[in-house]
Amino acid sequence: MCGIVGYIGKSAAPPILINGLRRLEYRGYDSAGMAIVDHGKIVVAKAAGKVANLNDKAKAEWPASRFTESSYGIAHTRWATHGPPTEVNAHPHLDQSGDIAVVHNGIIENYRSLRAKLEAKGSKFVSETDTEVLAHLIGDRYRGDLFQAVCDALHQVEGTFGIAVISAKEPGKIITARRGSPIVLGIASGETIVASDASAILSHTQRVIYLDDNDIALVTADHVDIRDLNNVPVNREISELEFDAGSAEKGGHEHFMLKEIFEQPDCLRNAIRGRLDFSIGSSVLSGMGTSPRDLAEIHRVVLVGCGTSLHSGLIGEYAIEDLADTLAEVQQAAEFRYRNPIIGRNDLVLAISQSGETADTLAAVREAHQKGAFVMGLCNVVGSTIARETGRGIYLHAGPEISVASTKAFTSQVAVLLMIALKLGRARRFSREDGLAFALGIESIPSLVEKVLESNDKIAQLAEGYLHQQHAFFIGRGPMYPVALEGALKLKEISYIHAEGYHAAELKHGPIALLEKGTPVIALANDIPGKDKTLGNIEECKARGARILGLITEGDEEAAAVMDDIITIPACHPLIATIPTAVALQLFAYHIARLRGCEIDQPRNLAKSVTVE
Ligand code: M6R
């Protein structure tokens, strides 16, 4: 949610800032801006809309020398929280003197009272943002030491922040700090990059330092000094990023989403590699840090997440109950904290998050820790806040997911959850033979997905028939129910068709009233227990004129006969079938959105990682 990049080093800053913003644009893309120091003064360029607009505007307004001479600056791409996405609300924001510029991710919760106090002291605000209040506050605290002024200001702030600050009075330094919103420092030779995520750093270096909450850093071209907000030095290790700049490129695909859909066989191999042990018919998930005895003592598994990660959690719930005979329940992460959940020391709380930064999921992690539960993270982004705060868990190894609509993270999450269920199951009643059969099923997932990807052209063709619809319904039973929810989410977020997922049995309890002649019903009628009932539900929809797209198991003539259109999924275990079925629905949503001319990678109103509650 919003992207920050700062650069200080031997090269000209503006082109680097613009490139960094382009890489971060998936985090927020409604307006953008940058600030540099030119001839002893802060100069700012801002534009509503995409980073490309900012580039055009800066080129039109700034003399060419600014693009070549200034060697440090800060920049931001915004996802509006306070005030609409206008040029005036875009970051950076300046203090009253105009000497200090600030970019900020997060929310300053007490900005109204701070603003009133600063106005009483003479501050004049031009924007509706909370960030401008922070800029004025830093200016108000400035007594000749920018680092100290930022520290002092942050002591007065309630809420979350990842910030980068420069001052015309203190050239050659960037001050950056975080609380609840990530900041990563890229450490290259003679240059330092400050960013809200590593994708803006990859083209410079793979050596990074992650700031912890309440860290503040003074950054120069060749030095980084990190302290806590009480000015006490803290030691933060340098880590090596696992992926390179190419992994954040489209690689010849029209959209990141399509690239990421097609990467899934490799991502799944990475998620599974080295984690199955056929000799014991189980999985080896060392990041869990648990012995079979610990696992046997787990009374209940609570899976928390949001959006797509919530849907993978729902599949995990089925898998854990089915394979491990263990109570499992999914809770929307935002609800978890506020409902005062009943959680004990024998409960395992699994926090599922691609980004590892989702504010609601992070809050759930903290609540679960507070209540003494055993907490683990299932994250994709290495070094993310949830990964670090949980301290134990399993990385997905899916590589950077740039498209706002999550695809490869979802299937990797499901694969990891199936391995967790297998491990828990083997610590309980699951026999070695059953475990082995299931482990072999997990091993086959990448090739099952490859098979579905071969249907890409066919799915693209089918999508043409569903293009002009206003509404669509996705139905499924058992573990296919969460897949139906995920299919509907994918369609609505990238094509703007109103889509809802329902349990197949639920339609007749109300939503069936919405069916008209030609309304699409996407029915997940794989050959799994409950299929006959689903076929019955489909007949009910057909009787009301709905047009049925069936996802059915290869060779299932009985199911095929009921559908108007079909996509076939290879035969496999019902839990395993959730993954190839989800991939088919991703392709379906993708092609509909493409044919409708939608902005697939950056859908309207959305942002990749939601770091506000
Ligand atoms: O990074 P997370 O997995 O925690 O993100 C959770 C949701 O915000 C995310 O899955 C969102 O629903 C995606 N846009 C779905 O495609």
XYZ file of C-alpha atoms and ligand atoms in Angstrom:
629
model
C 0.000 0.000 0.000
C 1.895 3.022 -1.291
C 5.491 2.702 -2.328
C 8.513 4.592 -1.047
C 11.879 4.872 -2.697
C 14.852 6.993 -1.723
C 18.263 7.079 -3.346
C 21.589 8.510 -2.318
C 24.809 7.759 -4.158
C 27.048 8.411 -7.106
C 24.395 8.460 -9.844
C 21.725 11.009 -10.674
C 18.749 10.402 -8.393
C 15.621 11.304 -10.441
C 15.841 8.529 -13.069
C 16.575 6.009 -10.305
C 13.645 7.262 -8.256
C 11.295 7.004 -11.244
C 12.487 3.477 -12.027
C 12.116 2.495 -8.391
C 8.571 3.861 -8.356
C 7.723 1.889 -11.490
C 8.738 -1.266 -9.673
C 6.655 -0.299 -6.657
C 3.679 0.916 -8.614
C 1.785 -2.307 -7.892
C 1.590 -1.196 -4.252
C -0.445 1.916 -5.072
C -0.892 3.857 -8.228
C -3.250 6.763 -7.909
C -0.671 9.566 -7.734
C 3.079 9.931 -7.404
C 5.771 12.438 -6.563
C 9.461 12.973 -5.867
C 11.655 15.521 -4.106
C 15.307 16.350 -4.600
C 17.565 19.175 -3.451
C 18.643 21.587 -6.169
C 20.883 24.588 -5.452
C 20.173 24.350 -1.742
C 16.388 24.158 -2.090
C 13.901 21.310 -2.006
C 12.154 20.921 -5.350
C 9.147 18.689 -5.775
C 7.374 17.172 -8.788
C 3.958 15.568 -8.353
C 1.260 14.173 -10.596
C -2.124 12.525 -10.200
C -2.333 9.067 -11.765
C 0.480 6.733 -12.684
C 4.242 7.110 -12.354
C 4.418 7.734 -16.120
C 2.505 10.998 -15.528
C 5.036 12.021 -12.894
C 7.876 11.315 -15.292
C 6.246 13.404 -18.031
C 5.485 16.216 -15.627
C 8.977 16.365 -14.127
C 10.501 16.321 -17.607
C 8.233 19.156 -18.698
C 8.714 21.307 -15.587
C 12.266 20.669 -14.456
C 15.424 21.840 -16.196
C 17.405 18.925 -17.648
C 20.246 19.598 -15.185
C 18.056 18.379 -12.296
C 17.929 14.948 -13.886
C 21.689 14.678 -13.991
C 23.059 16.650 -11.079
C 21.119 15.725 -7.957
C 22.491 12.623 -6.342
C 19.833 12.025 -3.706
C 16.108 12.280 -3.256
C 12.905 10.594 -2.136
C 9.798 9.496 -4.045
C 6.382 7.944 -3.467
C 3.549 6.241 -5.297
C 0.262 6.562 -3.441
C -2.851 4.567 -2.579
C -5.072 7.264 -1.147
C -6.217 7.038 2.462
C -6.653 10.666 3.582
C -7.917 12.874 0.786
C -8.585 11.967 -2.842
C -5.793 11.049 -5.261
C -5.057 14.577 -6.435
C -1.761 16.215 -7.202
C -1.898 18.321 -4.048
C -2.435 15.244 -1.852
C 0.398 13.307 -3.522
C 3.633 12.913 -1.550
C 6.249 14.246 -0.830
C 4.846 16.808 1.599
C 6.802 19.769 2.911
C 7.032 21.396 6.319
C 6.110 25.051 6.855
C 9.594 26.289 5.897
C 9.657 24.218 2.715
C 13.088 22.874 3.684
C 11.970 19.407 4.782
C 10.272 16.849 2.518
C 8.573 13.663 3.714
C 7.165 10.562 2.033
C 5.076 8.279 4.194
C 3.296 4.931 4.125
C 0.811 4.098 6.871
C -1.656 6.211 8.830
C -1.034 8.881 11.449
C -4.066 8.225 13.630
C -3.810 11.361 15.775
C -3.203 13.674 12.819
C -6.284 15.787 13.524
C -5.190 16.822 16.998
C -1.584 17.318 15.839
C -2.825 19.443 12.946
C -4.897 21.630 15.247
C -1.894 22.237 17.533
C 0.378 23.027 14.603
C -2.210 25.366 13.068
C -2.388 27.205 16.374
C 1.374 27.705 16.054
C 1.029 29.099 12.523
C 1.281 26.069 10.232
C -0.658 26.423 6.979
C -1.683 23.133 5.394
C -2.344 22.736 1.704
C -3.421 19.070 1.524
C -5.938 16.837 3.286
C -3.313 14.252 4.196
C -2.049 12.987 7.526
C 1.460 12.986 6.029
C 1.605 16.744 5.653
C 0.965 16.977 9.391
C 3.994 14.765 9.980
C 6.144 16.986 7.741
C 5.077 20.079 9.686
C 5.655 18.295 12.979
C 9.227 17.430 11.987
C 9.763 21.037 10.899
C 8.344 22.226 14.226
C 10.785 19.985 16.139
C 13.790 20.950 14.007
C 16.615 22.550 16.000
C 19.489 21.986 13.599
C 19.514 18.166 13.720
C 17.169 16.417 11.288
C 17.669 12.963 12.814
C 16.702 14.235 16.256
C 13.754 16.203 14.850
C 12.362 13.069 13.189
C 12.860 11.090 16.424
C 11.066 13.756 18.435
C 8.205 14.003 15.959
C 7.718 10.243 15.821
C 7.413 10.150 19.605
C 4.274 12.267 19.243
C 2.745 10.168 16.520
C 0.131 7.440 17.011
C -0.402 5.004 14.176
C 1.826 3.438 11.579
C 4.576 4.760 9.408
C 7.321 3.934 6.999
C 8.938 7.247 6.130
C 11.816 8.838 4.275
C 12.810 12.429 4.958
C 15.276 14.875 3.413
C 16.174 18.429 4.303
C 17.749 21.157 2.202
C 19.595 22.249 5.328
C 21.332 18.897 5.776
C 22.466 17.765 2.349
C 23.665 14.248 1.595
C 21.458 12.345 4.029
C 18.106 10.605 4.165
C 16.396 9.810 7.446
C 14.101 6.802 7.364
C 12.058 5.070 10.042
C 9.351 2.487 10.417
C 6.549 1.338 12.659
C 4.101 -1.127 11.160
C 5.014 -0.307 7.558
C 8.121 -1.880 6.046
C 11.383 -0.182 5.139
C 14.278 -2.007 3.494
C 17.712 -0.520 2.853
C 19.675 -1.661 -0.194
C 23.408 -1.582 0.487
C 25.458 -1.170 -2.688
C 28.938 0.174 -3.264
C 28.829 3.940 -2.736
C 25.062 4.102 -2.879
C 22.145 3.305 -0.589
C 18.541 2.770 -1.577
C 15.654 3.175 0.846
C 12.482 1.384 -0.180
C 9.218 0.051 1.104
C 9.954 -3.239 -0.612
C 12.863 -5.013 -2.148
C 11.612 -4.865 -5.736
C 12.833 -1.255 -5.952
C 16.282 -2.370 -4.804
C 16.882 -5.476 -6.927
C 18.426 -3.699 -9.904
C 21.067 -2.130 -7.616
C 21.989 -4.804 -5.121
C 20.853 -7.985 -3.420
C 22.304 -6.943 -0.055
C 19.589 -5.534 2.160
C 18.872 -4.541 5.739
C 15.288 -4.762 7.030
C 14.413 -2.155 9.619
C 12.433 -3.333 12.639
C 9.506 -1.450 14.128
C 10.639 1.742 15.885
C 13.991 1.756 14.097
C 15.219 5.025 12.648
C 18.196 5.224 10.304
C 20.479 7.959 9.102
C 21.433 6.967 5.581
C 24.270 8.375 3.485
C 25.803 7.093 0.242
C 28.233 4.810 2.037
C 26.983 4.484 5.582
C 23.911 3.469 7.510
C 23.453 4.289 11.193
C 20.418 2.559 12.741
C 19.052 3.468 16.155
C 15.858 3.080 18.099
C 13.594 6.060 18.644
C 15.433 6.802 21.893
C 18.606 7.266 19.863
C 20.203 4.030 21.118
C 22.202 2.197 18.391
C 20.752 -1.143 17.260
C 22.372 -3.848 15.191
C 20.554 -5.077 12.082
C 22.118 -7.783 9.924
C 22.628 -7.544 6.179
C 20.702 -10.273 4.304
C 20.953 -11.447 0.714
C 17.808 -11.336 -1.429
C 16.936 -14.719 -2.913
C 15.737 -13.437 -6.275
C 17.174 -11.160 -8.947
C 15.877 -8.208 -10.960
C 14.535 -10.511 -13.731
C 11.997 -12.048 -11.383
C 10.255 -8.678 -11.150
C 10.037 -8.265 -14.970
C 7.199 -9.381 -17.241
C 9.508 -11.743 -19.149
C 7.710 -11.353 -22.509
C 4.186 -11.791 -21.116
C 1.563 -9.159 -21.742
C 0.835 -8.841 -18.028
C 2.477 -9.818 -14.752
C -0.672 -11.758 -13.916
C -0.295 -14.022 -16.925
C 3.405 -14.457 -16.243
C 2.648 -15.396 -12.648
C -0.101 -17.829 -13.673
C 2.355 -19.574 -15.981
C 5.098 -19.577 -13.348
C 2.989 -21.733 -11.074
C 4.447 -25.143 -11.927
C 7.905 -23.791 -11.007
C 6.640 -21.977 -7.935
C 4.918 -25.129 -6.739
C 8.082 -27.149 -7.303
C 9.939 -24.579 -5.209
C 7.303 -24.729 -2.484
C 7.417 -28.535 -2.375
C 11.122 -29.180 -3.019
C 12.854 -30.962 -0.131
C 9.695 -30.874 1.956
C 8.353 -34.382 1.306
C 9.867 -37.466 2.880
C 8.553 -40.570 1.104
C 10.338 -42.919 3.513
C 7.998 -41.847 6.309
C 5.073 -40.768 4.116
C 5.132 -37.282 5.555
C 6.408 -33.775 5.040
C 9.488 -32.146 6.505
C 8.772 -28.551 7.426
C 11.703 -27.551 9.560
C 10.543 -23.907 9.740
C 7.668 -25.074 11.939
C 10.194 -25.993 14.623
C 7.929 -28.685 16.034
C 8.478 -32.278 17.056
C 5.807 -34.956 16.359
C 5.086 -34.745 20.089
C 4.401 -30.987 19.880
C 2.134 -31.653 16.922
C 0.267 -34.408 18.708
C -0.517 -31.952 21.500
C -2.076 -29.351 19.225
C -5.718 -29.141 20.117
C -6.921 -26.857 17.347
C -5.565 -25.014 14.329
C -6.826 -21.499 13.664
C -6.023 -20.125 10.228
C -6.141 -16.354 9.779
C -5.764 -14.269 6.639
C -7.529 -11.859 4.318
C -8.754 -12.021 0.735
C -7.065 -14.724 -1.269
C -5.059 -15.806 1.779
C -8.334 -16.308 3.636
C -9.494 -18.586 0.822
C -6.362 -20.716 0.949
C -6.932 -20.930 4.708
C -10.417 -22.332 4.065
C -8.896 -25.102 1.956
C -6.369 -25.664 4.753
C -9.273 -26.066 7.181
C -10.734 -28.883 5.080
C -7.323 -30.511 4.705
C -6.401 -30.351 8.390
C -9.726 -31.749 9.539
C -9.714 -34.419 6.876
C -6.105 -35.627 7.059
C -5.170 -34.763 10.615
C -8.422 -35.325 12.443
C -7.749 -32.033 14.185
C -10.194 -29.227 14.848
C -9.515 -26.431 12.407
C -11.219 -23.129 11.823
C -10.622 -20.108 9.671
C -11.059 -16.588 10.898
C -10.979 -13.419 8.873
C -7.886 -11.753 10.299
C -9.597 -8.398 10.889
C -12.234 -10.088 13.055
C -9.796 -12.134 15.060
C -8.498 -9.330 17.224
C -11.819 -7.659 17.910
C -13.870 -10.710 18.767
C -11.607 -11.544 21.706
C -10.992 -15.068 20.430
C -10.798 -18.041 22.725
C -7.260 -19.215 22.131
C -5.032 -21.305 24.324
C -1.500 -22.618 24.487
C -2.426 -25.808 22.646
C -3.832 -23.876 19.720
C -1.767 -23.367 16.611
C -2.495 -20.071 14.857
C -1.380 -20.040 11.223
C -1.132 -16.531 9.784
C -1.338 -16.677 6.009
C -0.107 -13.704 4.012
C 1.622 -13.353 0.663
C 3.100 -9.970 1.517
C 3.605 -10.641 5.199
C 2.569 -7.018 5.763
C -1.246 -7.107 5.829
C -2.215 -4.965 8.816
C -5.201 -7.091 9.852
C -3.230 -10.328 9.707
C -0.358 -8.774 11.623
C -2.792 -7.595 14.301
C -4.139 -11.153 14.543
C -0.585 -12.482 14.990
C -0.007 -10.068 17.848
C -3.313 -10.999 19.484
C -2.538 -14.710 19.173
C 0.899 -14.178 20.764
C -0.759 -12.211 23.520
C -3.059 -15.131 24.239
C -0.173 -17.581 24.431
C -0.923 -19.540 21.258
C 1.653 -21.263 19.169
C 1.900 -18.872 16.161
C 3.351 -19.532 12.719
C 3.507 -17.560 9.499
C 2.933 -18.703 5.947
C 4.448 -15.850 3.998
C 5.912 -15.332 0.581
C 7.967 -12.210 1.198
C 11.131 -13.142 3.025
C 11.911 -10.861 5.947
C 8.384 -9.430 5.980
C 6.911 -8.250 9.254
C 4.639 -11.260 9.796
C 7.475 -13.653 8.947
C 9.701 -11.955 11.481
C 7.123 -11.483 14.206
C 5.935 -15.064 14.068
C 9.558 -16.177 14.236
C 8.630 -19.580 12.853
C 6.711 -20.754 9.851
C 7.075 -21.671 6.248
C 8.085 -19.542 3.310
C 6.239 -20.117 0.039
C 9.254 -19.483 -2.252
C 6.900 -18.305 -5.013
C 9.150 -15.345 -5.910
C 7.936 -11.746 -6.200
C 4.219 -11.510 -6.958
C 3.719 -8.199 -8.730
C 0.188 -8.502 -10.093
C -2.278 -7.128 -7.568
C -4.481 -10.167 -8.138
C -2.806 -12.991 -6.287
C -2.309 -16.235 -8.233
C 0.941 -18.056 -7.607
C 0.951 -17.144 -3.930
C -2.499 -18.722 -3.562
C -1.551 -22.067 -5.088
C 1.727 -22.131 -3.157
C -0.161 -21.405 0.060
C -2.506 -24.309 -0.629
C 0.422 -26.635 -1.386
C 2.116 -25.668 1.878
C -1.132 -26.068 3.823
C -1.563 -29.554 2.364
C 1.942 -30.392 3.564
C 1.128 -29.037 7.029
C -2.042 -31.147 7.089
C -0.019 -34.185 6.053
C 2.558 -33.577 8.777
C -0.119 -33.098 11.427
C -1.943 -36.153 10.121
C 1.153 -38.331 10.394
C 1.623 -37.197 13.990
C -1.893 -38.558 14.585
C -4.000 -41.201 12.911
C -2.800 -41.038 9.301
C -1.004 -44.268 8.355
C 2.339 -44.365 6.566
C 0.636 -45.819 3.452
C -2.014 -43.104 3.375
C 0.652 -40.491 4.037
C 2.774 -41.818 1.209
C -0.152 -41.766 -1.227
C -0.955 -38.188 -0.295
C 2.702 -37.125 -0.500
C 2.839 -38.558 -4.028
C -0.294 -36.585 -4.818
C 1.377 -33.387 -3.610
C 4.434 -34.180 -5.701
C 2.247 -34.423 -8.799
C 0.698 -30.950 -8.356
C 3.126 -29.065 -10.662
C 2.440 -31.431 -13.556
C -1.337 -31.248 -12.953
C -1.045 -27.474 -13.212
C 1.004 -27.793 -16.400
C -1.825 -29.816 -17.870
C -4.362 -27.083 -17.055
C -2.090 -24.428 -18.528
C -2.217 -26.357 -21.820
C -5.919 -25.366 -21.936
C -5.040 -21.675 -21.985
C -6.170 -21.130 -25.591
C -9.382 -23.015 -25.027
C -10.139 -21.024 -21.875
C -9.391 -17.779 -23.751
C -11.927 -18.822 -26.375
C -14.533 -19.752 -23.773
C -14.040 -16.399 -22.066
C -15.356 -14.670 -25.199
C -18.781 -16.141 -24.482
C -18.908 -14.669 -20.941
C -17.464 -11.286 -21.687
C -20.486 -9.032 -21.641
C -22.060 -10.250 -18.427
C -22.833 -8.028 -15.432
C -22.972 -10.819 -12.856
C -21.542 -14.293 -12.364
C -21.943 -16.981 -9.710
C -19.322 -19.532 -8.742
C -20.457 -22.628 -6.879
C -18.653 -25.565 -5.305
C -18.805 -28.047 -2.449
C -16.299 -29.331 0.089
C -12.803 -28.040 -0.661
C -14.116 -26.657 -3.962
C -16.255 -24.160 -2.063
C -13.259 -21.949 -1.157
C -12.035 -22.363 -4.741
C -15.391 -20.966 -5.883
C -14.883 -17.983 -3.545
C -11.406 -17.454 -4.958
C -12.620 -17.766 -8.566
C -15.255 -15.104 -7.913
C -12.721 -12.825 -6.217
C -10.337 -13.103 -9.181
C -13.069 -12.294 -11.668
C -14.460 -9.324 -9.775
C -11.144 -7.713 -8.925
C -9.704 -7.660 -12.433
C -12.738 -7.600 -14.764
C -15.170 -5.607 -12.560
C -17.918 -8.135 -13.287
C -19.964 -8.594 -10.149
C -19.119 -12.146 -9.112
C -20.029 -14.087 -5.992
C -18.937 -17.473 -4.751
C -21.397 -19.719 -2.950
C -21.538 -23.163 -1.516
C -23.432 -25.072 -4.212
C -26.166 -25.930 -1.716
C -26.598 -22.333 -0.624
C -27.765 -20.897 -3.922
C -31.306 -22.130 -3.479
C -31.542 -20.396 -0.103
C -31.711 -16.967 -1.719
C -29.170 -16.096 -4.400
C -31.024 -18.213 -6.966
C -33.512 -15.321 -7.111
C -30.884 -13.417 -9.099
C -30.607 -15.949 -11.905
C -31.993 -14.917 -15.262
C -31.722 -16.283 -18.736
C -28.029 -16.444 -19.583
C -26.639 -15.596 -16.109
C -23.307 -17.418 -15.891
C -22.942 -20.039 -13.195
C -19.411 -21.395 -12.974
C -19.861 -24.775 -11.365
C -16.966 -26.656 -9.794
C -18.297 -30.142 -10.387
C -15.067 -32.132 -10.121
C -15.573 -35.824 -9.525
C -15.259 -35.621 -5.730
C -17.648 -36.589 -2.932
C -20.790 -34.477 -3.281
C -20.561 -34.226 -7.075
C -24.022 -35.734 -7.565
C -25.536 -33.112 -5.322
C -23.682 -30.370 -7.192
C -25.044 -31.716 -10.476
C -28.510 -31.447 -8.916
C -27.836 -27.815 -7.966
C -26.701 -27.143 -11.526
C -29.985 -28.523 -12.868
C -31.801 -26.095 -10.574
C -29.814 -23.215 -12.101
C -30.399 -24.474 -15.640
C -34.114 -24.638 -15.012
C -33.938 -20.873 -14.386
C -32.083 -20.195 -17.620
C -28.522 -19.930 -16.266
C -25.622 -20.673 -18.556
C -23.351 -23.250 -16.957
C -19.597 -23.374 -17.299
C -18.576 -26.612 -15.616
C -15.119 -27.427 -14.303
C -15.199 -31.177 -14.422
C -12.835 -34.095 -14.108
C -11.311 -35.280 -17.370
C -13.402 -38.079 -18.885
C -16.486 -37.453 -16.732
C -19.182 -37.816 -19.425
C -22.001 -37.657 -16.905
C -20.955 -34.194 -15.698
C -20.104 -32.998 -19.211
C -23.646 -33.758 -20.365
C -25.115 -31.274 -17.881
C -22.926 -28.281 -18.807
C -23.142 -25.670 -21.542
C -19.368 -25.303 -21.591
C -16.627 -27.288 -19.900
C -13.045 -26.967 -18.729
C -11.513 -30.288 -17.768
C -9.257 -30.846 -14.769
C -7.034 -33.936 -14.441
C -8.322 -36.594 -12.033
C -6.676 -36.409 -8.595
C -7.400 -36.364 -4.854
C -10.176 -33.821 -4.044
C -7.866 -31.657 -1.918
C -5.174 -31.675 -4.549
C -7.697 -30.860 -7.275
C -8.263 -27.470 -5.624
C -4.985 -26.228 -7.108
C -5.414 -27.067 -10.828
C -9.071 -25.988 -10.594
C -8.049 -22.618 -9.161
C -5.517 -22.194 -11.963
C -8.244 -22.736 -14.585
C -10.356 -20.050 -12.883
C -7.377 -17.659 -12.820
C -7.027 -18.066 -16.598
C -10.761 -17.594 -17.071
C -10.753 -14.329 -15.083
C -7.578 -13.161 -16.812
C -8.949 -13.644 -20.331
C -12.264 -11.992 -19.536
C -10.457 -8.977 -18.083
C -8.082 -8.842 -21.068
C -10.951 -8.992 -23.555
C -12.759 -6.250 -21.634
C -9.635 -4.090 -21.872
C -9.150 -3.826 -18.100
C -5.963 -2.730 -16.335
C -5.174 -6.255 -15.258
C -2.073 -5.803 -13.133
C -3.301 -2.694 -11.374
C -7.084 -2.897 -11.009
C -8.934 0.224 -9.953
C -9.078 1.061 -6.240
C -6.869 -1.840 -5.158
C -3.322 -2.122 -3.856
C -1.108 -5.130 -3.495
C -0.442 -5.056 0.162
C -2.999 -3.636 2.530
C -1.087 -2.149 5.419
C -3.994 -0.231 6.914
C -6.789 -1.717 9.009
O -0.488 -10.159 1.298
P -1.708 -10.887 1.801
O -1.771 -12.293 1.328
O -1.860 -10.779 3.288
O -2.912 -10.097 1.158
C -4.240 -10.402 1.483
C -5.206 -9.787 0.508
O -5.115 -8.391 0.551
C -4.954 -10.246 -0.922
O -4.999 -11.635 -1.019
C -6.009 -9.636 -1.877
O -7.263 -10.160 -1.598
C -5.613 -9.894 -3.339
N -5.876 -8.712 -4.104
C -6.352 -11.019 -3.962
O -6.045 -11.191 -5.296
